GROMACS .gro file of C-alpha atoms in nm:
model
  324
    1MET     CA    1   0.001  -0.003   0.002
    2PHE     CA    2   0.276   0.240   0.087
    3ASP     CA    3   0.449   0.176  -0.231
    4LEU     CA    4   0.121   0.254  -0.435
    5MET     CA    5   0.088   0.574  -0.235
    6SER     CA    6   0.453   0.669  -0.317
    7GLY     CA    7   0.381   0.628  -0.684
    8ARG     CA    8   0.506   0.282  -0.775
    9TYR     CA    9   0.278   0.263  -1.087
   10SER     CA   10   0.262   0.645  -1.158
   11ASP     CA   11   0.629   0.715  -1.240
   12GLY     CA   12   0.721   0.780  -0.884
   13ILE     CA   13   0.465   1.055  -0.841
   14GLY     CA   14   0.283   1.017  -0.517
   15ARG     CA   15  -0.096   0.973  -0.524
   16LEU     CA   16  -0.183   1.081  -0.157
   17GLY     CA   17  -0.477   1.289  -0.256
   18VAL     CA   18  -0.700   0.989  -0.294
   19TYR     CA   19  -0.637   0.872   0.066
   20LEU     CA   20  -0.635   1.231   0.214
   21LYS     CA   21  -0.965   1.329   0.054
   22ARG     CA   22  -1.148   1.008   0.121
   23HIS     CA   23  -1.032   1.018   0.487
   24ALA     CA   24  -1.188   1.362   0.516
   25GLY     CA   25  -1.506   1.259   0.308
   26ASP     CA   26  -1.441   1.524   0.037
   27ASP     CA   27  -1.576   1.436  -0.313
   28HIS     CA   28  -1.295   1.323  -0.526
   29ARG     CA   29  -1.260   1.345  -0.911
   30MET     CA   30  -1.033   1.103  -1.097
   31ASN     CA   31  -0.928   1.192  -1.444
   32ARG     CA   32  -0.885   0.903  -1.681
   33VAL     CA   33  -0.671   0.898  -2.002
   34GLY     CA   34  -0.914   0.855  -2.305
   35ARG     CA   35  -1.211   0.809  -2.074
   36PRO     CA   36  -1.448   1.040  -1.887
   37ALA     CA   37  -1.353   1.152  -1.547
   38GLU     CA   38  -1.511   0.969  -1.256
   39TYR     CA   39  -1.635   1.106  -0.923
   40VAL     CA   40  -1.651   0.954  -0.588
   41ARG     CA   41  -1.927   1.125  -0.385
   42ASN     CA   42  -1.912   1.125  -0.004
   43PRO     CA   43  -1.605   0.886   0.022
   44ALA     CA   44  -1.531   0.723   0.346
   45ILE     CA   45  -1.211   0.556   0.427
   46THR     CA   46  -1.050   0.460   0.766
   47VAL     CA   47  -0.729   0.253   0.739
   48GLY     CA   48  -0.602   0.027   1.016
   49LEU     CA   49  -0.277  -0.153   0.975
   50ALA     CA   50  -0.143  -0.473   1.137
   51VAL     CA   51   0.193  -0.519   0.962
   52GLN     CA   52   0.541  -0.641   1.024
   53PRO     CA   53   0.775  -0.382   1.162
   54ASP     CA   54   0.986  -0.409   0.855
   55VAL     CA   55   0.695  -0.251   0.650
   56LEU     CA   56   0.714   0.062   0.863
   57ARG     CA   57   1.080   0.112   0.874
   58GLY     CA   58   1.202   0.389   0.650
   59LEU     CA   59   0.849   0.545   0.586
   60MET     CA   60   0.972   0.875   0.724
   61GLU     CA   61   1.206   0.883   0.419
   62LYS     CA   62   0.930   0.860   0.161
   63PRO     CA   63   0.849   1.204   0.034
   64GLY     CA   64   0.530   1.355   0.159
   65LEU     CA   65   0.386   1.074   0.366
   66ARG     CA   66   0.422   1.249   0.699
   67GLY     CA   67   0.449   1.609   0.569
   68ARG     CA   68   0.104   1.586   0.417
   69GLY     CA   69  -0.050   1.425   0.724
   70LEU     CA   70  -0.111   1.081   0.582
   71LEU     CA   71   0.079   0.886   0.846
   72ALA     CA   72  -0.122   1.069   1.107
   73ARG     CA   73  -0.449   0.948   0.960
   74LEU     CA   74  -0.361   0.561   0.986
   75LEU     CA   75  -0.426   0.337   1.287
   76TYR     CA   76  -0.145   0.103   1.376
   77VAL     CA   77  -0.123  -0.223   1.566
   78LEU     CA   78   0.219  -0.381   1.655
   79PRO     CA   79   0.141  -0.642   1.913
   80VAL     CA   80   0.419  -0.841   2.078
   81SER     CA   81   0.505  -1.150   1.884
   82LEU     CA   82   0.363  -1.488   2.033
   83VAL     CA   83   0.604  -1.697   1.837
   84GLY     CA   84   0.737  -1.952   2.073
   85PHE     CA   85   0.447  -1.912   2.319
   86ARG     CA   86   0.150  -1.989   2.094
   87GLU     CA   87  -0.114  -2.259   2.191
   88THR     CA   88  -0.075  -2.557   1.971
   89LYS     CA   89  -0.414  -2.684   2.041
   90THR     CA   90  -0.669  -2.415   2.032
   91PRO     CA   91  -1.043  -2.465   2.088
   92PRO     CA   92  -1.279  -2.391   1.809
   93VAL     CA   93  -1.465  -2.044   1.821
   94PRO     CA   94  -1.793  -2.098   2.027
   95ALA     CA   95  -2.097  -2.147   1.800
   96ASN     CA   96  -2.287  -1.859   1.963
   97VAL     CA   97  -1.981  -1.619   1.890
   98SER     CA   98  -1.977  -1.724   1.526
   99ALA     CA   99  -2.341  -1.684   1.493
  100GLY     CA  100  -2.347  -1.345   1.656
  101TYR     CA  101  -2.053  -1.228   1.432
  102ALA     CA  102  -2.222  -1.347   1.120
  103ARG     CA  103  -2.549  -1.173   1.221
  104LEU     CA  104  -2.381  -0.843   1.270
  105VAL     CA  105  -2.184  -0.866   0.938
  106ASN     CA  106  -2.480  -0.974   0.739
  107GLY     CA  107  -2.699  -0.704   0.893
  108ALA     CA  108  -2.448  -0.439   0.786
  109LEU     CA  109  -2.429  -0.586   0.438
  110ASN     CA  110  -2.807  -0.592   0.395
  111LEU     CA  111  -2.859  -0.245   0.542
  112THR     CA  112  -3.047  -0.042   0.276
  113PRO     CA  113  -2.859   0.296   0.199
  114ALA     CA  114  -3.020   0.620   0.280
  115THR     CA  115  -3.092   0.838  -0.038
  116ASP     CA  116  -3.145   1.207  -0.110
  117GLU     CA  117  -3.418   1.379  -0.313
  118ASN     CA  118  -3.261   1.251  -0.629
  119GLU     CA  119  -3.258   0.894  -0.505
  120GLN     CA  120  -2.876   0.895  -0.473
  121PRO     CA  121  -2.700   0.723  -0.183
  122ARG     CA  122  -2.618   0.963   0.100
  123PRO     CA  123  -2.459   0.899   0.448
  124ARG     CA  124  -2.679   0.845   0.740
  125GLY     CA  125  -2.649   1.092   1.018
  126VAL     CA  126  -2.569   0.952   1.362
  127ARG     CA  127  -2.601   1.140   1.691
  128LEU     CA  128  -2.438   1.107   2.019
  129ALA     CA  129  -2.632   1.055   2.343
  130THR     CA  130  -2.577   1.320   2.604
  131GLU     CA  131  -2.371   1.070   2.817
  132ALA     CA  132  -2.159   0.979   2.516
  133GLN     CA  133  -2.082   1.336   2.452
  134VAL     CA  134  -1.960   1.381   2.818
  135GLU     CA  135  -1.724   1.080   2.781
  136LEU     CA  136  -1.595   1.216   2.446
  137HIS     CA  137  -1.538   1.546   2.591
  138ARG     CA  138  -1.351   1.419   2.890
  139PHE     CA  139  -1.125   1.225   2.654
  140ARG     CA  140  -1.059   1.519   2.433
  141GLU     CA  141  -0.960   1.724   2.731
  142TRP     CA  142  -0.717   1.459   2.823
  143ALA     CA  143  -0.578   1.420   2.478
  144GLU     CA  144  -0.525   1.802   2.440
  145ALA     CA  145  -0.327   1.808   2.756
  146GLU     CA  146  -0.111   1.517   2.658
  147LEU     CA  147  -0.012   1.690   2.337
  148ARG     CA  148   0.197   1.929   2.544
  149VAL     CA  149   0.575   1.888   2.569
  150GLY     CA  150   0.655   1.582   2.783
  151GLY     CA  151   0.290   1.444   2.737
  152GLU     CA  152   0.176   1.097   2.636
  153LEU     CA  153   0.122   1.223   2.281
  154SER     CA  154   0.389   1.481   2.259
  155ALA     CA  155   0.616   1.261   2.043
  156ILE     CA  156   0.323   1.200   1.793
  157ARG     CA  157   0.148   1.523   1.794
  158ASP     CA  158   0.010   1.483   1.440
  159TRP     CA  159  -0.130   1.158   1.508
  160GLY     CA  160  -0.245   1.235   1.858
  161SER     CA  161  -0.438   1.542   1.726
  162LYS     CA  162  -0.651   1.321   1.510
  163LEU     CA  163  -0.701   1.058   1.788
  164PRO     CA  164  -1.044   1.189   1.907
  165GLY     CA  165  -1.166   1.185   1.552
  166ALA     CA  166  -1.057   0.823   1.509
  167ILE     CA  167  -1.236   0.738   1.823
  168CYS     CA  168  -1.549   0.887   1.682
  169ARG     CA  169  -1.508   0.670   1.374
  170ILE     CA  170  -1.462   0.356   1.579
  171ALA     CA  171  -1.773   0.439   1.789
  172GLY     CA  172  -1.966   0.495   1.473
  173VAL     CA  173  -1.859   0.159   1.330
  174PHE     CA  174  -1.961  -0.017   1.661
  175HIS     CA  175  -2.287   0.151   1.652
  176GLY     CA  176  -2.350   0.078   1.293
  177LEU     CA  177  -2.297  -0.287   1.346
  178ILE     CA  178  -2.505  -0.302   1.678
  179HIS     CA  179  -2.812  -0.153   1.508
  180ALA     CA  180  -2.759  -0.260   1.138
  181GLU     CA  181  -3.072  -0.477   1.155
  182ARG     CA  182  -3.268  -0.172   1.226
  183ASP     CA  183  -3.153   0.182   1.145
  184PRO     CA  184  -2.837   0.319   1.300
  185ALA     CA  185  -2.967   0.673   1.266
  186VAL     CA  186  -3.259   0.629   1.498
  187GLN     CA  187  -3.066   0.543   1.808
  188PRO     CA  188  -2.795   0.777   1.935
  189ILE     CA  189  -2.445   0.646   2.003
  190SER     CA  190  -2.446   0.535   2.378
  191ALA     CA  191  -2.194   0.608   2.648
  192GLU     CA  192  -2.101   0.246   2.671
  193THR     CA  193  -2.026   0.231   2.295
  194MET     CA  194  -1.821   0.548   2.324
  195LEU     CA  195  -1.632   0.409   2.618
  196CYS     CA  196  -1.551   0.099   2.424
  197ALA     CA  197  -1.401   0.306   2.141
  198ILE     CA  198  -1.207   0.516   2.382
  199THR     CA  199  -1.057   0.192   2.531
  200ILE     CA  200  -0.948   0.093   2.172
  201GLY     CA  201  -0.809   0.457   2.128
  202GLU     CA  202  -0.591   0.402   2.442
  203TYR     CA  203  -0.470   0.075   2.306
  204LEU     CA  204  -0.395   0.226   1.971
  205THR     CA  205  -0.201   0.515   2.129
  206GLN     CA  206   0.048   0.275   2.273
  207HIS     CA  207   0.088   0.110   1.928
  208ALA     CA  208   0.120   0.429   1.742
  209LYS     CA  209   0.406   0.534   1.961
  210ALA     CA  210   0.583   0.221   1.872
  211ALA     CA  211   0.496   0.235   1.503
  212PHE     CA  212   0.639   0.588   1.469
  213CYS     CA  213   0.953   0.475   1.651
  214GLU     CA  214   0.983   0.193   1.387
  215MET     CA  215   0.925   0.457   1.113
  216GLY     CA  216   1.224   0.663   1.247
  217ALA     CA  217   1.020   0.928   1.418
  218ASN     CA  218   1.231   0.912   1.727
  219PRO     CA  219   1.589   0.981   1.647
  220ALA     CA  220   1.690   0.871   2.009
  221THR     CA  221   1.557   0.516   1.941
  222ALA     CA  222   1.735   0.482   1.614
  223LEU     CA  223   2.076   0.598   1.781
  224ALA     CA  224   2.013   0.368   2.088
  225ARG     CA  225   1.974   0.075   1.844
  226ARG     CA  226   2.284   0.174   1.656
  227ILE     CA  227   2.502   0.201   1.978
  228MET     CA  228   2.379  -0.138   2.095
  229ALA     CA  229   2.455  -0.299   1.757
  230TRP     CA  230   2.808  -0.159   1.773
  231ALA     CA  231   2.860  -0.271   2.132
  232LYS     CA  232   2.725  -0.622   2.041
  233GLU     CA  233   2.934  -0.646   1.719
  234SER     CA  234   3.247  -0.529   1.915
  235ARG     CA  235   3.166  -0.766   2.195
  236LEU     CA  236   3.213  -0.485   2.456
  237ASP     CA  237   3.200  -0.530   2.836
  238SER     CA  238   3.204  -0.149   2.874
  239PHE     CA  239   3.250   0.172   2.680
  240THR     CA  240   3.275   0.533   2.743
  241ARG     CA  241   3.056   0.804   2.612
  242ARG     CA  242   3.334   0.929   2.387
  243ASP     CA  243   3.371   0.573   2.247
  244ALA     CA  244   3.002   0.565   2.163
  245PHE     CA  245   3.031   0.906   1.998
  246ASN     CA  246   3.303   0.794   1.782
  247ALA     CA  247   3.112   0.483   1.686
  248VAL     CA  248   2.813   0.681   1.556
  249ARG     CA  249   3.007   0.981   1.429
  250GLY     CA  250   2.834   1.132   1.132
  251ALA     CA  251   2.488   1.056   1.287
  252VAL     CA  252   2.540   1.316   1.557
  253GLN     CA  253   2.744   1.636   1.562
  254ARG     CA  254   2.783   1.674   1.942
  255VAL     CA  255   2.848   1.437   2.233
  256ASP     CA  256   2.545   1.575   2.423
  257GLU     CA  257   2.335   1.435   2.152
  258LEU     CA  258   2.380   1.086   2.290
  259ASP     CA  259   2.221   1.183   2.620
  260ASP     CA  260   1.873   1.046   2.526
  261PRO     CA  261   1.991   0.736   2.341
  262LEU     CA  262   2.217   0.632   2.631
  263ARG     CA  263   1.945   0.721   2.888
  264LEU     CA  264   1.702   0.498   2.684
  265LEU     CA  265   1.943   0.204   2.684
  266ALA     CA  266   2.010   0.252   3.066
  267GLU     CA  267   1.632   0.258   3.139
  268HIS     CA  268   1.572  -0.073   2.942
  269GLY     CA  269   1.873  -0.242   3.121
  270PHE     CA  270   2.103  -0.269   2.827
  271ILE     CA  271   2.376  -0.062   2.994
  272ARG     CA  272   2.446   0.076   3.339
  273GLU     CA  273   2.642   0.400   3.418
  274ARG     CA  274   2.945   0.370   3.625
  275GLU     CA  275   2.995   0.586   3.915
  276VAL     CA  276   3.297   0.810   3.868
  277TYR     CA  277   3.522   0.938   4.143
  278ARG     CA  278   3.762   1.221   4.065
  279SER     CA  279   4.097   1.160   4.220
  280GLY     CA  280   4.258   1.482   4.143
  281PRO     CA  281   4.236   1.807   3.948
  282GLY     CA  282   4.169   1.822   3.574
  283ARG     CA  283   3.889   1.750   3.349
  284LYS     CA  284   3.637   1.498   3.438
  285PRO     CA  285   3.689   1.174   3.268
  286SER     CA  286   3.424   1.060   3.001
  287THR     CA  287   3.128   0.880   3.146
  288SER     CA  288   3.162   0.500   3.127
  289TYR     CA  289   2.899   0.224   3.094
  290ASP     CA  290   2.900  -0.141   3.157
  291VAL     CA  291   2.716  -0.357   2.907
  292ASN     CA  292   2.466  -0.612   3.026
  293PRO     CA  293   2.614  -0.945   2.927
  294HIS     CA  294   2.249  -1.075   2.875
  295ALA     CA  295   2.189  -0.800   2.622
  296LEU     CA  296   2.500  -0.920   2.418
  297SER     CA  297   2.356  -1.269   2.394
  298GLN     CA  298   2.008  -1.151   2.268
  299ASN     CA  299   1.926  -1.181   1.901
  300THR     CA  300   1.908  -0.868   1.709
  301GLN     CA  301   1.525  -0.880   1.674
  302ASN     CA  302   1.487  -0.888   2.054
  303ALA     CA  303   1.719  -0.601   2.087
  304GLN     CA  304   1.514  -0.400   1.836
  305ASN     CA  305   1.187  -0.492   2.013
  306VAL     CA  306   1.307  -0.352   2.340
  307ALA     CA  307   1.238   0.011   2.216
  308ARG     CA  308   0.870  -0.070   2.208
  309HIS     CA  309   0.843  -0.326   2.480
  310ASP     CA  310   0.690  -0.102   2.734
  311ASP     CA  311   0.431   0.028   2.481
  312SER     CA  312   0.332  -0.313   2.350
  313ALA     CA  313   0.302  -0.473   2.697
  314HIS     CA  314   0.044  -0.226   2.812
  315SER     CA  315  -0.130  -0.272   2.473
  316ALA     CA  316  -0.140  -0.655   2.506
  317GLN     CA  317  -0.293  -0.626   2.856
  318SER     CA  318  -0.554  -0.386   2.716
  319ALA     CA  319  -0.632  -0.626   2.429
  320GLU     CA  320  -0.670  -0.908   2.662
  321GLY     CA  321  -0.907  -0.713   2.881
  322MET     CA  322  -1.125  -0.611   2.584
  323ALA     CA  323  -1.132  -0.963   2.447
  324LYS     CA  324  -1.270  -1.101   2.779
   0.00000   0.00000   0.00000
């Protein structure tokens, strides 16, 4: 999908307008060579991605994807891999669950579209119950505060700014499925439905942070990985801050740019700062770090996963709770 967005079949010219306009619901005109132009009225598109981390890596380098706001409009899921811990004998899906799922999906597929005065399909208007408005307002206040420097959403402000809107979309999908056998426009979206959507929004927030780290949105994470890869390849028991600077020279211009990457590695237990005792006058020696021997024995994938371990662990717990 990202290759198509970047112009794989259009001579390298990105075709982001299709996704941007349809996400916003703006009418979209498509010009065809040798054929009449086509119009998409009232488009609606919401994209959720559950992909391998390799798919996300390097997206920041693709022209326009983040600059035009496309990456902020996508929903991401990067759960912890269960390989090695999967159940080899799983029970079948309960019959009542399968029947309920089929009923909801078939109800949505069989829902007759609303029409305008010209008998053309039009969107159905859906309202929020007063209690649902209260819950949404409470969440929007939280999200706005967390966009500030140091907040939960500060590193992904473009995505976080659109999170309340994404939650409304999710609530609308839930509401449409629940009432598909009747008419979703008759009943307002309930507070319970809105709270379910907010729960998923909290889950998606942790995964978005991990996804943007994979894309390269967080320079400190990329440098931390590079430092750890160098320490592992060199089989180091310890190193100084100056050693690390020389190892990644070119990626940074000043030694103090390593403060965040080294702090990140220390917080995740890859390294430990040594206490320095000055024995005499003169300049303070370069800070030294001991390397965790266990970290050196980990495979590369595990080392890369640590940067998003905290985020994904919380998300996995949330997912388990929602499944129950």
